[in-house]
Structures are given as C-alpha cells and as structure tokens.
XYZ file of C-alpha atoms in Angstrom:
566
model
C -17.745 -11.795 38.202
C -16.315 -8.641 37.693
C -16.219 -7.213 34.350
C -12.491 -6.642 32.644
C -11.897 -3.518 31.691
C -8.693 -2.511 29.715
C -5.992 -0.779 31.058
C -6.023 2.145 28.490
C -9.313 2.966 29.726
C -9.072 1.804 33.424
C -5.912 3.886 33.633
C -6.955 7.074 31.696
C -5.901 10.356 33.226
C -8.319 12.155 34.529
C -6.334 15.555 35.407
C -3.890 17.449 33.694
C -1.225 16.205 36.546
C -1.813 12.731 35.567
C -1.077 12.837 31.841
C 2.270 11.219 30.574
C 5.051 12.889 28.666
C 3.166 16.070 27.613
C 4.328 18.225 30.514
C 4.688 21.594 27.938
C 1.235 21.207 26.061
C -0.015 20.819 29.871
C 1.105 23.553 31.771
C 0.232 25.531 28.620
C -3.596 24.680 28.634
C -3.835 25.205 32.121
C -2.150 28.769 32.538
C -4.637 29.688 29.791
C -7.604 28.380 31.767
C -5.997 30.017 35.196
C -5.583 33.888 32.963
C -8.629 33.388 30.663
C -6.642 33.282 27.530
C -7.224 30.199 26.293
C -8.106 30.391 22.293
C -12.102 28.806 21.174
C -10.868 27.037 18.288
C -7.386 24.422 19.380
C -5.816 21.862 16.829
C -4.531 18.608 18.594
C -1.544 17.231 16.739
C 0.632 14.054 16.658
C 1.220 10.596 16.987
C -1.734 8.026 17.730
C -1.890 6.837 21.770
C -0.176 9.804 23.321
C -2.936 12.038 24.767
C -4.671 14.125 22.564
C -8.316 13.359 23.093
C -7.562 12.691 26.760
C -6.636 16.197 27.100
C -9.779 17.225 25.184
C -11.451 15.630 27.486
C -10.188 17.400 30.378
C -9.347 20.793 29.133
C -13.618 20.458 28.410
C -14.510 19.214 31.840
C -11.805 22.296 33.428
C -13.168 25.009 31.630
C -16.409 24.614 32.939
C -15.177 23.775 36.422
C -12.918 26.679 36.509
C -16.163 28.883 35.078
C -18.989 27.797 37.490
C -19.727 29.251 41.066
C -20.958 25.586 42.347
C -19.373 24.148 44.993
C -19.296 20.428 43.887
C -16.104 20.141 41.861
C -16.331 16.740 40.617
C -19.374 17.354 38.518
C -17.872 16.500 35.244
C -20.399 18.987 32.448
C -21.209 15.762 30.641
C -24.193 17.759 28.537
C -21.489 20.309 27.882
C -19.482 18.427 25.900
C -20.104 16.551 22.645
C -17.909 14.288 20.877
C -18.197 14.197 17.487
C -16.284 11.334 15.452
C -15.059 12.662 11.702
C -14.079 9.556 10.550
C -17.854 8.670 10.590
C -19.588 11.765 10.007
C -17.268 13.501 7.171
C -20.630 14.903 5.455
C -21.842 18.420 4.865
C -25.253 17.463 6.315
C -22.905 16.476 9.850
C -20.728 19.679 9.944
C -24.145 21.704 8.915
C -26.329 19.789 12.050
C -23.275 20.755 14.054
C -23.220 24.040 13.268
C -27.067 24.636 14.071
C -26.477 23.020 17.721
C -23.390 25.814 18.450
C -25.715 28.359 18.388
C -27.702 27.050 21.460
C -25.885 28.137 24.922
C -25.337 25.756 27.489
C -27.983 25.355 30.784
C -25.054 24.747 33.141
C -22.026 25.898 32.982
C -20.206 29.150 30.861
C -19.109 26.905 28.143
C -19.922 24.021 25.019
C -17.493 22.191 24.153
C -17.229 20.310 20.817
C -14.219 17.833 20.221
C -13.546 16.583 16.643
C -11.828 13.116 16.649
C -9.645 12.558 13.481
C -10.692 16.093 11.593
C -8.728 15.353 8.976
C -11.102 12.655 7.592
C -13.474 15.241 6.813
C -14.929 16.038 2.805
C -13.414 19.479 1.098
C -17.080 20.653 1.261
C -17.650 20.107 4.940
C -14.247 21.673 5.556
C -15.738 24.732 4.082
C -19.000 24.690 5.398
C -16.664 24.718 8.679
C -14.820 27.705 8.054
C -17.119 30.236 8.844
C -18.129 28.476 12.425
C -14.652 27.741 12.857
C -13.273 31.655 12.155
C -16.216 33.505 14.220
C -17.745 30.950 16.965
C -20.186 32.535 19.058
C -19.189 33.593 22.872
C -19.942 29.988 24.317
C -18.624 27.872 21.866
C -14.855 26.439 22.366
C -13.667 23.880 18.686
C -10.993 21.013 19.756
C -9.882 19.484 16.881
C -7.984 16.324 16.801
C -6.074 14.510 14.040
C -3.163 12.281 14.010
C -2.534 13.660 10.147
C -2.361 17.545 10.063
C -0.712 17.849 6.509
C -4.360 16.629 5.309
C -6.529 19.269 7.096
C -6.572 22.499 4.352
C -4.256 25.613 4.796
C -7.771 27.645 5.919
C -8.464 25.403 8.742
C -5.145 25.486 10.351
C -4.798 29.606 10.509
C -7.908 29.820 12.128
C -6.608 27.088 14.814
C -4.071 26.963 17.957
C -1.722 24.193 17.085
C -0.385 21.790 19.867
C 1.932 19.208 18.158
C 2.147 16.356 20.902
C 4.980 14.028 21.022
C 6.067 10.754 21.275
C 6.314 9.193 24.856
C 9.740 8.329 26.068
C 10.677 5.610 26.682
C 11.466 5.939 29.717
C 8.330 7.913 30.980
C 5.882 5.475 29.527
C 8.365 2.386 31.696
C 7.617 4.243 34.894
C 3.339 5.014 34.345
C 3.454 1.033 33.134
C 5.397 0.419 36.989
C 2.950 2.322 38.913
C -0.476 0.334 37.030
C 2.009 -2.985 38.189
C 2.019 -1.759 41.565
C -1.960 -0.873 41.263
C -3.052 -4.267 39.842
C -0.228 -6.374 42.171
C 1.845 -7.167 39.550
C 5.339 -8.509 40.090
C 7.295 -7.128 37.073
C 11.057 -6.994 35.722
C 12.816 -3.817 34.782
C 13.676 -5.346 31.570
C 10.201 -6.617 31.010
C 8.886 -2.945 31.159
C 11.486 -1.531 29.374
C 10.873 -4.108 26.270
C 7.139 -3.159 26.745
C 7.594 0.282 26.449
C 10.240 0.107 23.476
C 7.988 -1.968 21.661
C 4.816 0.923 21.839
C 7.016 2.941 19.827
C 5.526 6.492 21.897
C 2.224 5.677 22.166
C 0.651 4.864 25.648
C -2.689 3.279 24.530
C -0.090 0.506 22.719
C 2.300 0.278 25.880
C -1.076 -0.465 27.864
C -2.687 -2.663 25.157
C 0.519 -4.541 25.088
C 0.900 -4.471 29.239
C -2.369 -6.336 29.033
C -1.346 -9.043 26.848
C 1.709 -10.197 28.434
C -0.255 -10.537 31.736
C -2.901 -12.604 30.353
C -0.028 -15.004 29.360
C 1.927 -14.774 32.261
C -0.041 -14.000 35.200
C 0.862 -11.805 37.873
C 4.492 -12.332 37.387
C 6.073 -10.521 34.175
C 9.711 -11.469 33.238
C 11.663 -10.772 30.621
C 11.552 -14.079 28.720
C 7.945 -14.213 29.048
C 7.237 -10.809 27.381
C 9.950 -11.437 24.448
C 8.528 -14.351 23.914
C 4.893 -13.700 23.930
C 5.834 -10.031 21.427
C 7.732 -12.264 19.269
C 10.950 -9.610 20.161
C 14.456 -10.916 19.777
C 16.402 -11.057 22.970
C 18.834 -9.086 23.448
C 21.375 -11.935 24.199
C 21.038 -13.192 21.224
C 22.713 -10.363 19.808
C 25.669 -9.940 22.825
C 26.226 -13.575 21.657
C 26.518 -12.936 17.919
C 28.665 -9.481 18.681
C 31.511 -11.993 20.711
C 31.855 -14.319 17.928
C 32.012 -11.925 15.754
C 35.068 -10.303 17.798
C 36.284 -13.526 17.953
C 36.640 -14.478 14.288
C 34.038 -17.128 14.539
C 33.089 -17.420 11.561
C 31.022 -20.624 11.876
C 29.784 -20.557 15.351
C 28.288 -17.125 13.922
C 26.377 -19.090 10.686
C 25.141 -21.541 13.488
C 24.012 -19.025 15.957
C 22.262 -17.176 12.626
C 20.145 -20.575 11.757
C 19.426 -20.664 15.394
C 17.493 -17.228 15.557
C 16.213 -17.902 12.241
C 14.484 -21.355 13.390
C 13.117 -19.258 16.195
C 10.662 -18.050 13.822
C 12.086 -14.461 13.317
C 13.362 -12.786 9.196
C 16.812 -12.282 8.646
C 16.231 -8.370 8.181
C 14.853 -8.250 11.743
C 17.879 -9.438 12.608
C 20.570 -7.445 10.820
C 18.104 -4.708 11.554
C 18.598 -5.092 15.236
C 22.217 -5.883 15.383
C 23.262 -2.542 13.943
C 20.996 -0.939 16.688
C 23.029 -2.897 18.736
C 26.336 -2.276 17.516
C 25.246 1.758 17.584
C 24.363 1.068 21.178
C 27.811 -0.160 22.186
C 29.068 2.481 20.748
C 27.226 5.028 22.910
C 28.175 2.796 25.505
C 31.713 3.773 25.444
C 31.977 7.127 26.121
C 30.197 9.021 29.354
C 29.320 11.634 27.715
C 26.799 9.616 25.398
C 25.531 7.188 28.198
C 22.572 8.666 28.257
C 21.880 7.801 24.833
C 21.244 4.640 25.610
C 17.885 3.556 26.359
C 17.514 0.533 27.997
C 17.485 -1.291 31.192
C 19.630 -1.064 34.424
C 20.440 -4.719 33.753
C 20.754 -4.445 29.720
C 22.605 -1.384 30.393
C 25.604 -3.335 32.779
C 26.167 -5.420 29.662
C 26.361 -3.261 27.304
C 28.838 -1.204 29.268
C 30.838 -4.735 29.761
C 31.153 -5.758 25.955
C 31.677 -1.977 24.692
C 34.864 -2.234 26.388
C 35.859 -5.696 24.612
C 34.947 -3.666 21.117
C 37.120 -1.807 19.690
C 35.622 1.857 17.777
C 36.683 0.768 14.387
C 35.290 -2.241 14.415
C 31.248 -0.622 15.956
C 31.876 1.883 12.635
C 32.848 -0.747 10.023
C 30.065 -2.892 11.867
C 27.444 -0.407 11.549
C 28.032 0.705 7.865
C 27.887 -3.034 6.877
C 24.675 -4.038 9.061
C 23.271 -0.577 7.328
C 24.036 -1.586 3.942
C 22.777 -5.058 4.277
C 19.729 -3.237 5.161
C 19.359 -1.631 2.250
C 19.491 -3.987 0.111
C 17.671 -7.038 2.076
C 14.204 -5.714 0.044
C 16.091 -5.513 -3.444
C 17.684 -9.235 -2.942
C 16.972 -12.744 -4.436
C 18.723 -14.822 -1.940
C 18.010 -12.598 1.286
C 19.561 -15.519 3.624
C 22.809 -15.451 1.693
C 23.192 -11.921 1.619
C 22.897 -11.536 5.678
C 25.031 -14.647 6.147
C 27.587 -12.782 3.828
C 27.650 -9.442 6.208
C 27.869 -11.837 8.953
C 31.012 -13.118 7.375
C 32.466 -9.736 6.475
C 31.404 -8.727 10.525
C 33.649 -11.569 11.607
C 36.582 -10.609 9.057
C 37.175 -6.711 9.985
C 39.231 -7.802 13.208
C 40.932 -11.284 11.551
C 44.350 -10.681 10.996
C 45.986 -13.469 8.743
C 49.600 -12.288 9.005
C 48.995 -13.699 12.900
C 48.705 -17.184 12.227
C 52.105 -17.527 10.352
C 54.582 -14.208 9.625
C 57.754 -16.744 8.242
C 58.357 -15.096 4.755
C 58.753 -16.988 1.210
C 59.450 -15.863 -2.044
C 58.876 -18.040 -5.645
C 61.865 -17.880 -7.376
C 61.747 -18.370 -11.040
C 64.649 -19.533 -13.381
C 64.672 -19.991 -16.988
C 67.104 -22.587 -18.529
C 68.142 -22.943 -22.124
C 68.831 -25.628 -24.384
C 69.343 -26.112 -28.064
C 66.322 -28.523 -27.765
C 63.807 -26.427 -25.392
C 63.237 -23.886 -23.094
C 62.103 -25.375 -19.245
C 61.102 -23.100 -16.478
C 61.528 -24.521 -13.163
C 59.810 -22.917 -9.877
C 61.586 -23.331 -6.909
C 59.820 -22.263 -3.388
C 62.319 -21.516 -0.422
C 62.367 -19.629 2.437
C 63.890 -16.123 1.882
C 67.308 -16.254 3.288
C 69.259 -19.148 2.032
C 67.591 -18.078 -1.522
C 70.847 -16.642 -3.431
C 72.614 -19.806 -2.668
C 70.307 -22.684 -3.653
C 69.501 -20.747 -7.057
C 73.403 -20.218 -7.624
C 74.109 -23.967 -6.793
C 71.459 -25.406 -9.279
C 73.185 -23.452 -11.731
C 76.423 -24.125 -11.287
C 75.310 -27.942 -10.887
C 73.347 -27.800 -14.885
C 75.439 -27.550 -17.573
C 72.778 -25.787 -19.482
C 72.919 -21.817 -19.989
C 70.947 -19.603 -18.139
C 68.944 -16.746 -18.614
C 68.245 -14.716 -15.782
C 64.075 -13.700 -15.119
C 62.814 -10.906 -12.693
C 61.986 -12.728 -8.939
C 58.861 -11.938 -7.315
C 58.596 -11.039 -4.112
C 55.678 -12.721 -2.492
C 54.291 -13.408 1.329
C 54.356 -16.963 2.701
C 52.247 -19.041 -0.324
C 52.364 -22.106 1.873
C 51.214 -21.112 5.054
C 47.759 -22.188 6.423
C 44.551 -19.886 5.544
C 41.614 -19.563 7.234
C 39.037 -21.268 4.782
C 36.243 -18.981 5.705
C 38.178 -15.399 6.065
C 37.325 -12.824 3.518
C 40.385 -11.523 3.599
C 42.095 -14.638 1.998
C 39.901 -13.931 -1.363
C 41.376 -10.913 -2.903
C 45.085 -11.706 -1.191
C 46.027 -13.544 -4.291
C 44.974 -10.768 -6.402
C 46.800 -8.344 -4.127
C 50.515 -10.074 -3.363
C 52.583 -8.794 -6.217
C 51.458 -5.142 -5.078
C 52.206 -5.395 -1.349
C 55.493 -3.967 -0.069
C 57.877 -6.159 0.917
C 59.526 -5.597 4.372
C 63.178 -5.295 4.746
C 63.834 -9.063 5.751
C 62.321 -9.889 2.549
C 64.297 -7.614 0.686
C 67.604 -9.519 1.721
C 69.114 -11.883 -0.940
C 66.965 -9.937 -3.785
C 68.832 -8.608 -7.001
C 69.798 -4.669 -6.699
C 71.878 -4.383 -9.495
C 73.000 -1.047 -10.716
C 71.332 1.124 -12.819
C 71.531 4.842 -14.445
C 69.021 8.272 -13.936
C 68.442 7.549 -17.932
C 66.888 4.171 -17.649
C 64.795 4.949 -15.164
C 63.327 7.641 -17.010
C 63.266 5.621 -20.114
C 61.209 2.927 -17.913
C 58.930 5.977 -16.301
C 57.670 6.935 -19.963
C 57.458 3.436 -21.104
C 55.090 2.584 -17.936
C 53.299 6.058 -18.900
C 52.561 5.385 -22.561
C 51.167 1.845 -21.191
C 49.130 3.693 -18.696
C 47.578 5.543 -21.705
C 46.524 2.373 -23.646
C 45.165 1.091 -20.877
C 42.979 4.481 -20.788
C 44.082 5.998 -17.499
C 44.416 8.862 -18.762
C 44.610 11.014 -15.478
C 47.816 8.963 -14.152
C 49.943 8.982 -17.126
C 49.423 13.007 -17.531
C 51.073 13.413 -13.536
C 53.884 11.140 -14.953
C 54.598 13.202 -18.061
C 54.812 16.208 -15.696
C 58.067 16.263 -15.066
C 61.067 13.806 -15.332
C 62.178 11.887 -12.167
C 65.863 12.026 -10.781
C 68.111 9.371 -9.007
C 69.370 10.043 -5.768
C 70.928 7.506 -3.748
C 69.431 4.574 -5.011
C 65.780 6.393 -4.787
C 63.457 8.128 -7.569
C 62.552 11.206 -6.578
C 59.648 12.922 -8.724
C 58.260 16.546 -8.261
C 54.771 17.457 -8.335
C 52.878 20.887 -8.204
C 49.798 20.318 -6.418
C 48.874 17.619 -3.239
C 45.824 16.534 -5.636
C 48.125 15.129 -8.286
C 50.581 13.727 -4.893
C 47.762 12.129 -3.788
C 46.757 10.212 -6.822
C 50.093 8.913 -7.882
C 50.585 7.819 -3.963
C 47.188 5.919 -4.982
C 49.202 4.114 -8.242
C 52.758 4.001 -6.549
C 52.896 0.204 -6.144
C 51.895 -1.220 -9.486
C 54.411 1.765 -10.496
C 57.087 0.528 -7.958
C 56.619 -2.784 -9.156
C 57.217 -2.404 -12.784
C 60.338 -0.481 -12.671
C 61.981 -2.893 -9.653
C 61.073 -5.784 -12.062
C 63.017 -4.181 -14.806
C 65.842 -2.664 -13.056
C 66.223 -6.355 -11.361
C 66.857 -4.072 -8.235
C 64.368 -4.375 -5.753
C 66.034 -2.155 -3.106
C 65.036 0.966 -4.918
C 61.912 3.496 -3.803
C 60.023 6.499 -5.081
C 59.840 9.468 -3.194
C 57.049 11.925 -3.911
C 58.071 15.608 -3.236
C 55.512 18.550 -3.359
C 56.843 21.420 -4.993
C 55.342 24.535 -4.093
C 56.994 26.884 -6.290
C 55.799 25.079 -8.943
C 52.036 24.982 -7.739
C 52.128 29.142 -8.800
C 52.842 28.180 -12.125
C 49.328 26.236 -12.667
C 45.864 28.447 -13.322
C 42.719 26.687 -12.121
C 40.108 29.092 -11.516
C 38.848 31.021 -14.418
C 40.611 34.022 -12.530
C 43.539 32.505 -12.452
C 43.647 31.613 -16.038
C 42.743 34.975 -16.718
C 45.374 36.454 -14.799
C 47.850 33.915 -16.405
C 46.908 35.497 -19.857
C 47.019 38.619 -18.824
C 50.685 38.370 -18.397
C 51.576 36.742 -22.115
C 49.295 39.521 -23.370
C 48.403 42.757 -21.302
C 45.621 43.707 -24.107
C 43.285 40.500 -22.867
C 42.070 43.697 -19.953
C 41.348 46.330 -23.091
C 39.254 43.330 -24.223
C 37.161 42.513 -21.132
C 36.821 46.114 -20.322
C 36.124 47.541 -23.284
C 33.444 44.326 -24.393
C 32.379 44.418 -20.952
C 32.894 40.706 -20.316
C 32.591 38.191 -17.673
C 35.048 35.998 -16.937
C-alpha cells in the first residue's frame, strides 16, 4: 500500500512559476538571479503557510542552477544547501559551528546556501555572534533568513538584511490552487466547498491544504458544501440569510427560535453575532456595483446575497452593523452572554417595526375636575378625538356640581394593540406627552386667547425651572432674548446655529409647558437665526480681544508695550 503523503508537501512548488499569491516577491528574486544582483544576506517576512521557506528553497536550488556550466538542470545542489532550524538551535555554540562551516566553499556549484527557519527565536548573544558573518559573508556564502515575527529580530540584524514582507493568500487564489490538486487527486468538489476551505485558512496555504485533507478523509472523493461546514464546525451561511429575513420581517420570535436552533448546533453566541455583522456588511457591498467586488465569496453565495441586498434597505445594514458590532464588544465583558445577543436580536428585528402601522385612529385622555363642598373627584374619560368637545360639555351641563377646568393632554391611541415583544413600545409611554400632535388631533383642543406678556412671563418661569433642575446651558439661550407673538406663534431670536440647535433639541418639553398653560394647543415656536446679532458675540480669544479693544483703545498700548500674547 502506498504511503499517504500530505498535500502541503505532495503539492509543494517546486519553481518560482508555481508559487501562490506572491507574484511581486517572485519576479523580484528571479530578475536578481537573471542580472546577478541578488543581495547574500535576504530576510523572509510574514504570515505562517504562505511561502517563505518554499521560496528559500528554490531561490537556493536556482542560484546554483543558474551558476553552473552542467548540462543536467534538474540536479537540485542538495550539499549546497543547509537548513538550519532556530527554534532548536538558538545557542551561541550553533550560530558559532555555523559560522566555521561558511568559510568552506562549495565542491559543486558557485554557491552555499544557508536558510534560517524562524530567526527570530534566536538568544541576544547568538544574534551578535551573527552580526559580523551576517554584515561581511565571504564570496560564496548567500544568508536566508526566515521568521514569521520580524519585530523580535534586533534593529542590527535587519539593516544588514533585504526584507521581503510576504502576504496573505487571497482568497480567491488559494480557491483556485485547492481546484487544480481536486482535479489532480479526482476529486469532485463544490465551488462553495472550496471557497469555505479557503476562507477558513485565513492566508495561509499549508492550512487551506491541511484543511483540504481533512474534509476528504470524511467525505471521500466527493466534497460538498454541507459536508465541509459540517466537518470545520463553520456556520452555514443560510443560517444567517434566514435570521436576516426575520429580522426584516419583524419576527421577533421566529428569530429567538432560529437563535436556540444554531445554538443547539453546538456553536457560541459570539460566533454568531460575530458572523452576522460580516454578513450584514456583506449585503451591504452587495448593493452597489461599484463594491461587488468586495465581496468574497462564491458564485452561488454571491446570487443570494445579491437577491436579499435588494429586500434590505441601507439604513437598516448600518443600524444592523453598529448593533451586531457593539454586541461584540461587550459579549467578553457580560454575565448573561445569551441574553445580551438575544437582546440585539430583538433590537435587529425592531429598527424596521413601525407601530403607528398596526392602528393610526387617534385618542386623547381627557381629564375633568369636579367640585363639591364635600370632595374633589377627578374623572378620566377616554374618547376618540372628534366628538371630544361635546361629550365633555354634556357631562357638565348634565352635573350640577361646579367645574374647574384642567389642561387636556394630547396623547396617541392608549388603547390600541402593541406588539408585546417590540422595543419600541418600552420607552413610548415615557415619550407620548412630548410627541407632536398632528393637525387632526389638534381639532376640538382648547386655543384660547392669550397676550405677548404671558407668554414671556411663562418663558422665564419655564427658564428659572430649567435652572433648578441644573440645565444650566438651556435656560442661558432662553434668557437671551425675549420671545414675541405673531399670529398665534412664538417667535424667538438667536445669534448663533449652536444655540438654534440646542433649543430645537428642548423645543417639545418647552412647547409642552407653555400649550398646557396657555390652554391653547394650536400655538408653535419658531426659531429664527439672527445673523446680525451673531457679530455681537466674541468667541475666540481674538475676538474678545478685538471686542475690548473697542470699549477701550489703550488694551493695544498694553499688549504692545508688555509684549503679550493673547
């Protein structure tokens, strides 16, 4: 019986032509061999599994080859090159033994070649015993070093080296070397199989290969996508196109479900968020042409993708993202890690819920206080918003009891079905006495009359409460200037779009507080930028010192003469 031999060493290249994903570093080593410029000391650089001592290996074999009159081109200088492992031999006695062999010159060939796997595992004292080898290497003697950690090899070493930093293997590069060993080894294999394969080596070839090898020895001679998910322990893809439409569709518990499905499948809740904001970053590259290319997957994956991308809407991918990201974050840092992903998955399904949809028929709560010589009852009466005027009016006129009129609120539909699960419906409660109401609403409200004076006489009331309540920042805008009364609307100037902006930011709880005590609730603020006014304020020291200037022209006999900065 044959003997097995892995793919990562059945497969290595054996020419430069034949190495993956390292097309620059290649052409680069052999135009120096072709014009006899090649340096005799060369760093290799980079990740692990993606070349480096495979092109020692054949940069030592082409030297010679390229150097030698013989005819036979396949002789491969074996006794020309040594291989010497740092990780092992890290001593000064090693790097000292080495040192006394470089003076020898080869018997065949022009060159010796030494290659030094992982050179960064070397002692400080055989580093220096190194240098001097390393800076003046006799006529025969070329040095490739090779490390997958350059930031540990000393400052000394590395100027007396030429660096070449490999890279990571694409994706896509390291998917078509795997579907030419398939084709080699008569191996039936899906696009998406490969695809997962190569995604999951992360850049490095020896893993893609290692990895290659394991999915065939559980699935024979026929590789499909299932079988390699399932034998990496990989989420499926579908799993997340599944949990992205029900989170479109507001499926709040369908999504919980499909959660404690994946989880029973054996895989952590921050694998999954993890990958479902990859995903939701992947449909978003999916919707635009210009980023296609972005997106690294299968021709198959890459259909779907382009199907649901244009079912999701760009605001939701951004929300979606920022919320899978921050449940990321703090997945390490939590104490109930399954509640905090089912949470997000909640708040997922809530960005696109609308709860106006279900039911849009306004109500208010009216609320009327009656007197009596014996006690005071308040009654609450909830009616629709129209007929409102006239069933408070007729219980009044129907109690002989006085009356004493209270402000009425204007609310949204408190009756109308909520979704139990929507996020939304927690802080509505919170949020109804601030929320505009519409002009339908508005209709069969109070708008009595009222003057310019009481409204300012309200504005510095609501200020001076603003300043107990220590915002500070707020109540200063308000003291700014007075407002006026213009057609049943408050107009108030401002100087700059910074203090605009924040009173737009504390309009409603504003708006709300003076309708209540006007009992008009047809009345609005307007919020006029005065720019006029915005030359009278100083804010950079230059500015102030300009404005001082002009109350007192001596402050420039002061700087100048003192020779002060501003």
């Amino acid at each position: 019986m044959e003997h097995f031999i892995v793919s990562a060493r059945k497969y290595r290249p054996q020419t430069f032509e034949e190495v993956v994903g390292q097309q620059a570093i290649t052409n680069t080593l052999e135009n120096a061999i072709k014009n006899n410029h090649l340096a005799q000391a060369l760093l290799f650089t980079g990740p692990r599994g993606v070349g480096k001592t495979t092109c020692a290996r054949i940069l030592a074999k082409k030297i010679n080859q390229n150097s030698t009159t013989s005819s036979n081109l396949d002789e491969d200088f074996a006794f020309n090159i040594f291989e010497l492992d740092a990780a092992s031999n890290n001593s000064v006695d090693d790097i000292r033994s080495l040192t006394d062999q470089v003076r020898i010159p080869p018997q065949t060939g022009k060159y010796k070649v030494y290659i030094i796997d992982e050179v960064h595992m070397l002692s400080q004292a055989a580093f220096n015993a190194f240098l001097k080898t390393l800076e003046e290497p006799p006529k025969h003697a070329i040095f490739i070093l090779a490390t997958t950690e350059k930031h540990k090899i000393i400052p000394t070493i590395l100027s007396r080296c030429q660096i070449f930093d490999f890279k990571r293997i694409g994706v896509l590069d390291a998917k078509k070397y795997l579907e030419k060993i398939a084709l080699e080894e008569n191996i039936t294999a899906e696009d998406d199989a490969l695809h997962i394969i190569a995604q999951k080596a992360d850049g490095a070839m020896r893993d893609a290969l290692s990895i290659f090898d394991r999915v065939v020895s559980f699935s024979g001679n026929k590789l499909t996508r299932k079988a390699v998910t399932e034998n990496l322990n990989v989420l499926d893809y579908d799993e997340y196109f599944i949990t992205t439409d029900l989170l479109i569709e507001n499926k709040i518990p369908e999504v919980l479900l499909h959660f404690n499905s994946v989880l029973s499948k054996g895989f952590e809740g921050h694998h999954f968020i993890n990958g479902l904001a990859s995903h939701f970053r992947d449909l978003m590259v999916a919707k635009d042409k210009i980023t296609l290319e972005l997106l690294e997957v299968g021709d198959n994956a890459k259909m779907k993708y382009l199907e649901q991308s244009q079912k999701s809407d760009l605001r939701f991918l951004l929300q979606a993202m920022d919320l899978a990201n921050d449940c990321d974050l703090k997945y390490k840092t939590s104490k109930n890690q399954r509640l905090l992903v089912e949470l997000t998955l909640m708040q997922l399904a809530s960005i696109t819920f609308d709860g106006e949809k279900k039911n849009n028929k306004p109500y208010i709560i009216a609320s009327v206080t009656f007197k009596n010589t014996r006690k005071r009852v308040k009654k609450v009466i909830e009616v629709p918003v129209t007929p409102v005027k006239k069933e408070v009016s007729n219980s009044l006129q129907n109690n002989d009891l006085t009356t004493e009129k209270k402000i009425v609120k204007p609310v949204l539909n408190t009756v109308r079905r909520r979704s139990a699960l929507s996020l939304k419906s927690i802080h509505r409660d919170k949020e109804i006495a601030e929320i505009e109401v519409d002009a339908e609403t508005v209709e069969g409200l109070p708008c009595d009359d009222f003057s310019e004076n009481k409204v300012i006489l309200l504005w510095n009331q609501y200020s001076a409460n603003l300043l107990k309540d220590g915002k500070k920042i707020l109540a200063s805008i308000l003291t700014t200037n007075k407002p006026k009364v213009v057609n049943n609307t408050i107009h108030f100037e401002v100087p700059t779009t910074l203090m605009r902006d924040q009173l737009e930011s504390g309009k409603n709880p504003l708006m709300k507080f003076i309708k209540e005590k006007l009992n008009n609730f047809k009345v609005d603020l307007v919020i006029d930028l005065n720019e006029e006014e915005t030359k009278k304020y100083a804010y950079t020291p230059f500015e102030k010192f300009e404005k001082l200037k002009e109350k007192n022209k001596a402050m420039e006999l002061l700087k100048t003469t003192f020779d002060l900065d501003l």
